[in-house]
Coordinates of C-alpha atoms in Angstrom, one line a residue:
X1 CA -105.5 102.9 -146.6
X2 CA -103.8 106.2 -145.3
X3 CA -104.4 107.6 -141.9
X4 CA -102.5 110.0 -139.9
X5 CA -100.8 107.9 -137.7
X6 CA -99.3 104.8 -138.9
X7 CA -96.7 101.9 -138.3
X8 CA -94.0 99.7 -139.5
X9 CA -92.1 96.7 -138.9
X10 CA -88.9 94.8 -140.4
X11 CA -87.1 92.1 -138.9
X12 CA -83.6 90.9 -140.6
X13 CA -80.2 91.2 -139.9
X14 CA -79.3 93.8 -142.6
X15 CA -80.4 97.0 -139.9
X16 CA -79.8 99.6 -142.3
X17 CA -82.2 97.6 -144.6
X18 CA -84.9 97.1 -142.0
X19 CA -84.4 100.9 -140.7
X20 CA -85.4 101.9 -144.3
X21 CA -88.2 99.6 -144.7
X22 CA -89.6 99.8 -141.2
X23 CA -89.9 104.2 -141.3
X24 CA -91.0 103.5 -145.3
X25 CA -93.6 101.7 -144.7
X26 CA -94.9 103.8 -142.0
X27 CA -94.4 106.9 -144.0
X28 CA -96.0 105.5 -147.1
X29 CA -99.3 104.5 -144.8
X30 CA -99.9 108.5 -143.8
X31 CA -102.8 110.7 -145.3
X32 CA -100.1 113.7 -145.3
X33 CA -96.4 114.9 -144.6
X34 CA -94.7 113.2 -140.9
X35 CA -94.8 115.8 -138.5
X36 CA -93.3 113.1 -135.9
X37 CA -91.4 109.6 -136.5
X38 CA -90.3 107.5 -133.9
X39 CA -88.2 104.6 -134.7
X40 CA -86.7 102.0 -131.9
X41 CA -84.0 99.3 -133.0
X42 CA -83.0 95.7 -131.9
X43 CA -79.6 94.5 -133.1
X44 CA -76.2 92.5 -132.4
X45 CA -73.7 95.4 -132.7
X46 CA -74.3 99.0 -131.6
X47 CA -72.7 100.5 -134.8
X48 CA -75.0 98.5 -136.7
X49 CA -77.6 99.9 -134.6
X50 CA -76.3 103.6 -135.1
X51 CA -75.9 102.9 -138.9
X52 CA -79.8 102.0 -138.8
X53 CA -80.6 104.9 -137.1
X54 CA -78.8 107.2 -138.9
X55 CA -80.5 105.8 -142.4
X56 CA -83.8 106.2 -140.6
X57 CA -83.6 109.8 -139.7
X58 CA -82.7 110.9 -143.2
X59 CA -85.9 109.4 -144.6
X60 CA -88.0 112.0 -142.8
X61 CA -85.6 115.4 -142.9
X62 CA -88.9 117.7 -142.5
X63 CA -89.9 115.6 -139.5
X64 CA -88.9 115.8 -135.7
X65 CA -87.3 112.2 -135.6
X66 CA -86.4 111.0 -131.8
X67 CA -85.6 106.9 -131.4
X68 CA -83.5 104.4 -129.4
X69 CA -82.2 101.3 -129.5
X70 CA -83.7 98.4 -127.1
X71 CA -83.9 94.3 -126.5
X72 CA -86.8 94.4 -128.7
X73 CA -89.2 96.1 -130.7
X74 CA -93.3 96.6 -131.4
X75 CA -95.3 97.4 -134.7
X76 CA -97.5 96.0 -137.1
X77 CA -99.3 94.7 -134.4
X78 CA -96.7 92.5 -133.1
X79 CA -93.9 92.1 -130.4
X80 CA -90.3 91.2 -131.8
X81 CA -87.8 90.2 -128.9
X82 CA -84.1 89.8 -128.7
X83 CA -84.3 89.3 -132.9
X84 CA -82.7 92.1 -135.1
X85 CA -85.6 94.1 -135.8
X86 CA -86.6 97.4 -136.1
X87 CA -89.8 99.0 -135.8
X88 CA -91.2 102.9 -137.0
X89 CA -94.3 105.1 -135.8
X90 CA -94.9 108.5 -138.0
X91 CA -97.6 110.9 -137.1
X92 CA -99.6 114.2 -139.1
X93 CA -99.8 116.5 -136.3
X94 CA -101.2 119.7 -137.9
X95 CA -101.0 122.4 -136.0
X96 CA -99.1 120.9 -133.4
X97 CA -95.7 122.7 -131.7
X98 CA -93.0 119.6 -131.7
X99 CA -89.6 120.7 -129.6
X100 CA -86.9 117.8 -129.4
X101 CA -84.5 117.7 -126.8
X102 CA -81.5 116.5 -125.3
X103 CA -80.3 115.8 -121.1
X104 CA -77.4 115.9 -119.7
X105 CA -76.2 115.0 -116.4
X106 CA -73.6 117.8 -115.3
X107 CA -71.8 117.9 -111.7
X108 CA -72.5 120.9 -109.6
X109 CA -70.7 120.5 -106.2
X110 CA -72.1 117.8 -104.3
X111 CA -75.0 117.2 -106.6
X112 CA -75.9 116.0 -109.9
X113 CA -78.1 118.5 -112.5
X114 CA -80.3 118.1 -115.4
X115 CA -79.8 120.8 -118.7
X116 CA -81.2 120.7 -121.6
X117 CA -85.2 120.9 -120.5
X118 CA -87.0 122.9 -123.5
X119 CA -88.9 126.0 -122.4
X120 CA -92.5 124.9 -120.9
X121 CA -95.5 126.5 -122.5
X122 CA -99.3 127.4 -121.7
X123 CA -100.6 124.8 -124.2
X124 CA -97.8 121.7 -123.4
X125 CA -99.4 118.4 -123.4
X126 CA -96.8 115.6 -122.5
X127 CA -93.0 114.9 -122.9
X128 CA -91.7 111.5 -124.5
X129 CA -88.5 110.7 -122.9
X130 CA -86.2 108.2 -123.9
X131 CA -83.2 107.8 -121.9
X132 CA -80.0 105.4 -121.2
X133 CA -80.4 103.9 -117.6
X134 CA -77.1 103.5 -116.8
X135 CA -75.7 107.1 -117.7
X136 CA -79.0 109.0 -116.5
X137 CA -80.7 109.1 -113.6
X138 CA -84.0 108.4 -114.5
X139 CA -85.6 107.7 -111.3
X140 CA -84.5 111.2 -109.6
X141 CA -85.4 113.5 -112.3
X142 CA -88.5 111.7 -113.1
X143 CA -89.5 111.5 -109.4
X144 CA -88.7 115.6 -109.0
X145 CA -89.7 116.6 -112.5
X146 CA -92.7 118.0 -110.8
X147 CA -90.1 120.8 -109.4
X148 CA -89.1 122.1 -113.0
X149 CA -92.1 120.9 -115.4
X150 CA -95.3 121.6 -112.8
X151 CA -98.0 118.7 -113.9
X152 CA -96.7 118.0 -117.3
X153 CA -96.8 114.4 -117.4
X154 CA -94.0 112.5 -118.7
X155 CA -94.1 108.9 -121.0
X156 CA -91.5 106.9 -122.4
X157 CA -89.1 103.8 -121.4
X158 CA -85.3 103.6 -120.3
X159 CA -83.7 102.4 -123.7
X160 CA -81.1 99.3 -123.8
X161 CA -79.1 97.2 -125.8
X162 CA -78.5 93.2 -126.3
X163 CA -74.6 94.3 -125.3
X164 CA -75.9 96.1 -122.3
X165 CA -74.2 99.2 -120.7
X166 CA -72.1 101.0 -123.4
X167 CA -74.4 99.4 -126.5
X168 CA -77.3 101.8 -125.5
X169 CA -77.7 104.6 -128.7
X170 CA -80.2 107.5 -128.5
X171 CA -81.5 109.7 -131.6
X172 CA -82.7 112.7 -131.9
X173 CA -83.0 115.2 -135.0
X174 CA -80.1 113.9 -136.9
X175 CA -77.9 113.1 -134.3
X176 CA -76.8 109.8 -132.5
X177 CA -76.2 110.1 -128.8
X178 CA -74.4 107.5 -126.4
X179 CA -75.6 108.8 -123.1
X180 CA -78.0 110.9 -121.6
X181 CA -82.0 111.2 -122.6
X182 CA -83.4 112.3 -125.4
X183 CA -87.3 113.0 -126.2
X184 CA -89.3 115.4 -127.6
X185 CA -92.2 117.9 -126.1
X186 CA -95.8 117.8 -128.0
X187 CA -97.8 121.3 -127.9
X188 CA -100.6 122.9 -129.4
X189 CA -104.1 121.7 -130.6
X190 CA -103.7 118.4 -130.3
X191 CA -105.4 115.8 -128.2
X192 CA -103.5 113.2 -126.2
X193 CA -104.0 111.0 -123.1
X194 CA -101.9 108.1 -120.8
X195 CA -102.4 105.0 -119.9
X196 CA -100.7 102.9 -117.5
X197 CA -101.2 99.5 -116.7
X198 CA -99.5 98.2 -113.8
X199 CA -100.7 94.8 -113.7
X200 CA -101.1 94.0 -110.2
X201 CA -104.0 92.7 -107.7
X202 CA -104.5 94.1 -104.1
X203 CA -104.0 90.9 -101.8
X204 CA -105.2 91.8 -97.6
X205 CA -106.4 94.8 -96.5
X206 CA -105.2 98.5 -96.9
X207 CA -103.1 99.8 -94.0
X208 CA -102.1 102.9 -92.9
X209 CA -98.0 102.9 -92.2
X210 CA -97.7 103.6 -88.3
X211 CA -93.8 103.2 -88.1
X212 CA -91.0 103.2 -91.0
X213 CA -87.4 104.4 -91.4
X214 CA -86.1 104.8 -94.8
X215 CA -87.7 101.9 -97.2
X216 CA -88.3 99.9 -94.0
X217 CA -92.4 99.1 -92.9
X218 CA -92.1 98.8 -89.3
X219 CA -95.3 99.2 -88.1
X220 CA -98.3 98.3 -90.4
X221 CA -101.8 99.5 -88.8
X222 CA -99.6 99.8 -85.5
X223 CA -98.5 96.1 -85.7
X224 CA -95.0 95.2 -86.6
X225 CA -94.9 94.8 -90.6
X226 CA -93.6 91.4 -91.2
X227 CA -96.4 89.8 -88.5
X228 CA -99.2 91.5 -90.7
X229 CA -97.7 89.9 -93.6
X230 CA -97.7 86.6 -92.5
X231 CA -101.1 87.1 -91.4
X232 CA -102.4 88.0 -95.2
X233 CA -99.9 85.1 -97.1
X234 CA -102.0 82.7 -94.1
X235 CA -105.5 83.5 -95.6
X236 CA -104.5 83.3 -99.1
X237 CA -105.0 80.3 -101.9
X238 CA -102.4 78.0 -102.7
X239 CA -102.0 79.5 -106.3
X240 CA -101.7 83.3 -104.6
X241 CA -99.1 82.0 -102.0
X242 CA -97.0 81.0 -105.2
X243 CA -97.4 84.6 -106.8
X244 CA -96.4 86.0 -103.2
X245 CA -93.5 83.5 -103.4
X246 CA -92.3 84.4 -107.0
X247 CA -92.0 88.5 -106.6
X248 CA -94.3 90.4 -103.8
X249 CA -95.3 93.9 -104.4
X250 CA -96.8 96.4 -102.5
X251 CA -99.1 99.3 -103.8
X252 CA -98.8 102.9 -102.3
X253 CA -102.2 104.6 -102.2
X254 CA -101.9 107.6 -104.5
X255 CA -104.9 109.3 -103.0
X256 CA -105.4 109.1 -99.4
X257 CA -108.4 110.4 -98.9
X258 CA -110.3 107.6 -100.9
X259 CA -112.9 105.8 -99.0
X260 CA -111.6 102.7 -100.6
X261 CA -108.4 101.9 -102.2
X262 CA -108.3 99.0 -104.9
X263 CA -106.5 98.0 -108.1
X264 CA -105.5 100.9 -110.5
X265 CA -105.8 103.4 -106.7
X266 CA -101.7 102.2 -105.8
X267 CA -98.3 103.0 -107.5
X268 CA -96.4 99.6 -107.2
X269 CA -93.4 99.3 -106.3
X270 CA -91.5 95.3 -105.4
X271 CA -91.5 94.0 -101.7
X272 CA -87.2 93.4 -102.1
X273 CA -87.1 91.7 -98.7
X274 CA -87.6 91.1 -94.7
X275 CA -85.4 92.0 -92.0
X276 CA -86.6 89.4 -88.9
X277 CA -85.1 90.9 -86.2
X278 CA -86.7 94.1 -86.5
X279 CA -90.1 92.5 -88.5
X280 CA -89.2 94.9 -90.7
X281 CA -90.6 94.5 -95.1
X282 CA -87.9 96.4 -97.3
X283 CA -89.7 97.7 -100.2
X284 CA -88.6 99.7 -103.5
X285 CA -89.2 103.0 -101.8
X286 CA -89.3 105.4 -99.5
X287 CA -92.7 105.6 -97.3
X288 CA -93.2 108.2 -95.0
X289 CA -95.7 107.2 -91.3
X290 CA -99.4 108.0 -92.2
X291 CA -99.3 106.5 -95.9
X292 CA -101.9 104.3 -97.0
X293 CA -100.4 101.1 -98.4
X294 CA -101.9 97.3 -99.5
X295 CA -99.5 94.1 -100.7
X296 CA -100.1 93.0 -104.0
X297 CA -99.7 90.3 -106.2
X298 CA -99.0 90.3 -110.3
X299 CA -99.4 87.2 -112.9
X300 CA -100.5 87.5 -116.4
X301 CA -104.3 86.9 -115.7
X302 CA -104.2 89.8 -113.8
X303 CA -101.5 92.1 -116.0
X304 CA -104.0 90.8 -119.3
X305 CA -107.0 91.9 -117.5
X306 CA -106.1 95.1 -115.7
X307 CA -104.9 96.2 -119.3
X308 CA -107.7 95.6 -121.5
X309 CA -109.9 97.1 -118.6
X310 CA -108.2 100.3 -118.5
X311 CA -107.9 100.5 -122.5
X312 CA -112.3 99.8 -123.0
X313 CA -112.5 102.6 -120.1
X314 CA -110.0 104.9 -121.8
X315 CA -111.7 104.0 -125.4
X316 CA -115.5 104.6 -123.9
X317 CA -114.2 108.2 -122.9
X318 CA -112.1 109.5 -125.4
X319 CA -114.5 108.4 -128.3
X320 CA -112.4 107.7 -131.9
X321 CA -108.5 106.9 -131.0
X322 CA -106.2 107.2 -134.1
X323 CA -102.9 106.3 -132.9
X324 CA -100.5 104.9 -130.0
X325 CA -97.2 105.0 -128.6
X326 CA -96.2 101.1 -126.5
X327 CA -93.5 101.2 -123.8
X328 CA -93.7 98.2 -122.4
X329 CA -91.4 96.4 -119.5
X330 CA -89.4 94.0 -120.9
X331 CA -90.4 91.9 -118.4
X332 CA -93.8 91.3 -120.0
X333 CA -93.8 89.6 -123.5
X334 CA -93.4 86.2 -123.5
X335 CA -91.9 86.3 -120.3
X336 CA -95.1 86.8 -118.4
X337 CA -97.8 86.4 -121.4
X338 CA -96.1 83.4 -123.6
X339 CA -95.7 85.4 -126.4
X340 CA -94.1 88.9 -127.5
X341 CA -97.7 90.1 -128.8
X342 CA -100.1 90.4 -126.1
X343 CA -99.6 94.1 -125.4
X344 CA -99.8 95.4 -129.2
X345 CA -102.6 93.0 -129.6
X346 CA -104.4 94.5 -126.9
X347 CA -104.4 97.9 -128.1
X348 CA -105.6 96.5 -132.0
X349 CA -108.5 94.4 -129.6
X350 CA -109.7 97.6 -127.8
X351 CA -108.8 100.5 -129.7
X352 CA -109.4 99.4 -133.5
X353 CA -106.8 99.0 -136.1
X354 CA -104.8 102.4 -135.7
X355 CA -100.8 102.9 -136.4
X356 CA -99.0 101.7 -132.8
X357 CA -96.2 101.3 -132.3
X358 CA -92.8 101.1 -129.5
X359 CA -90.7 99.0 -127.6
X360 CA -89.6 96.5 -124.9
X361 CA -88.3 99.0 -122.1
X362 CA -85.9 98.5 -119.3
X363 CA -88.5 100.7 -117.1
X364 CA -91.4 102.3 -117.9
X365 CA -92.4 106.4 -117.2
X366 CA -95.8 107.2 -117.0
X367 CA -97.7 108.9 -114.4
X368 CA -100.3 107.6 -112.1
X369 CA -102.7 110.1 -110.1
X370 CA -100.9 113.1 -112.0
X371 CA -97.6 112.0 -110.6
X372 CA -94.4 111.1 -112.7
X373 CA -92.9 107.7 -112.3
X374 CA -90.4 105.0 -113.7
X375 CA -92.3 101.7 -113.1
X376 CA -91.7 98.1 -113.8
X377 CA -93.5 95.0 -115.4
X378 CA -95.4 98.3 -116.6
X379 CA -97.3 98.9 -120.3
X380 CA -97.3 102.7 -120.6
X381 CA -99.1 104.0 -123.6
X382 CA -99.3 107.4 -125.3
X383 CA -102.8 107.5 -127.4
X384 CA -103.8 110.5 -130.0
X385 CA -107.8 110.6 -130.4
X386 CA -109.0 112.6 -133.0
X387 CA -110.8 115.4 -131.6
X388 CA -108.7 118.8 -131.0
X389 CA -108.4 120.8 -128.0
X390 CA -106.4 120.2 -124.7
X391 CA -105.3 116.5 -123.0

């Protein structure tokens, strides 16, 4: 059965071997010549891993080919973790404008600046970014990319390595990078959409942030923070007081005008800690006074179902969905779900048997509320449905 988007999987210690059987076999599943392959590798050594990649992008030399290395891997329906393995998406994308590119971080007096953006365009759709977290600054220029791309939204994952920093490859076009970010921009008459499941369940009561400095709550609903805290932990269940125990969050209301503000309404972002003397909650951003915020709890229960409710929404919309792109935090998996499959299975459960395909990421981008962000514990998907026009 051919389609035209499809996916493969090899596991085995022989990279180069896997690389070449992984993009094969999603080659060989397409109805017509690979407009796009992406490929994303798991192994020991990182000159293994570049060998593999390099084998991969000369099976498709017609195709734009981007890929990365990572901690583990998704396709064929499956999740493969901290195993050599690598995994291959390829898509028929007729009609559609593909421009790779390549960021670099370059020092301009005091500050840091990002080249190598491709040229924006009146029919643009999304950018899939790959990128090394510890040679690119993925949180800033996601956060600003508002200032040089406008509302094009941005998906993809911060790559990695099982060595860590230095054993992080990129690839793009033919060429292997050790640094920087790589992705490619998708134009033309093609239809694509976002997902992004953050996982999480509102705990308390939304609050408007009366007094902050920095990433400090000071003053939640003009009480000091940490008091209306201990007020929400009080009312809750024993089994919620151990999910508040074992990593709090805290949801930022992405629209403020909302009469009411519940699960899928918040970007998360982690509770990292209390400062008693002032009864002050440190969180994982910056909030300005007047923001709208609610604490929030994640465990797989919640992750599995916020997922498959926002895939059956996003499935009832869009109609007939043909393919996928899975960046998911490698902080899900069996680590959360008790098993490396739950997030490709969800997709097969919701949104038929079509060619997915990705990777365990070190942080997620996708946006929320037209917004670009790097998220955590995060399954950011890319999904192609079949009908043409605009995103």
């Amino acid at each position: 059965m051919t389609s035209r988007f499809a996916d493969g999987l090899a596991v085995g210690s022989d990279l180069v071997e896997a690389a070449e059987h992984a993009v094969g076999q999603a080659l060989s599943r397409l109805s017509g010549p690979a407009d796009l392959v992406c490929f994303f590798i798991c192994g020991d050594d990182p000159e293994d891993v570049a060998r593999a990649g390099q084998a991969a992008m000369k099976l498709a030399p017609e195709a734009h080919v981007i890929g990365c290395s990572a901690t583990g891997v998704i396709g064929d329906g499956q999740g493969v973790e901290l195993t050599p393995a690598v995994s291959a998406w390829a898509a028929t994308l007729e009609g559609a404008r593909l421009t790779t590119f390549t960021l670099e971080t370059l020092t301009a007096e005091d500050r840091f600046v990002v080249v190598g953006l491709p040229e924006r365009g009146g029919d643009d759709h999304v950018a899939i970014l790959l990128a090394d977290p510890y040679t690119f600054p993925t949180d800033a220029f996601v956060e600003r990319s508002v200032d040089v791309l406008g509302d094009l939204p941005l998906i993809g994952g911060l790559a990695n390595g099982l060595q860590g920093r230095g054993s992080v490859r990129l690839f793009a076009d033919g060429e292997i990078y050790t640094e920087g970010a790589i992705g490619v921009l998708l134009s033309g008459p093609i239809k694509i959409s976002t997902v992004v499941s953050q996982g999480c369940r509102p705990i308390g009561p939304s609050m408007v942030v009366t007094a902050s400095e920095e990433n400090l709550l000071l003053e939640l609903a003009g009480q000091p923070a940490l008091a209306r805290l201990e007020d929400i932990v009080s009312d809750l269940d024993e089994d919620d007081r151990e999910l508040v125990a074992s990593g709090l969050q805290i949801g930022l209301a992405m629209d403020e005008y909302a009469e009411r503000h519940e699960r899928g309404d918040f970007l998360i972002r982690g509770v990292i800690g209390i400062d008693p003397e002032r009864e002050a909650v440190a969180i994982g951003d910056i909030v300005e006074i007047g923001r709208t915020v609610r604490f929030q709890v994640r465990d797989a229960a919640t992750a599995d179902e916020d997922l498959y409710d926002l895939l059956d929404a996003h499935r009832e919309e869009l109609g007939k969905v043909d393919g996928a792109l899975l960046f998911s935090c490698n902080g899900r998996g069996s680590a959360m779900f008790g098993t490396a499959d739950h997030d490709p299975v969800a997709l097969r459960d919701t949104l038929g048997p079509i060619g997915v395909a990705g990777f365990f990421a070190a942080g997620e981008v996708g946006p929320v509320a037209g917004h670009n962000h790097v998220h955590g514990f995060t399954a950011s998907v890319l999904v192609f449905s079949s009908a043409s026009g605009g995103s």
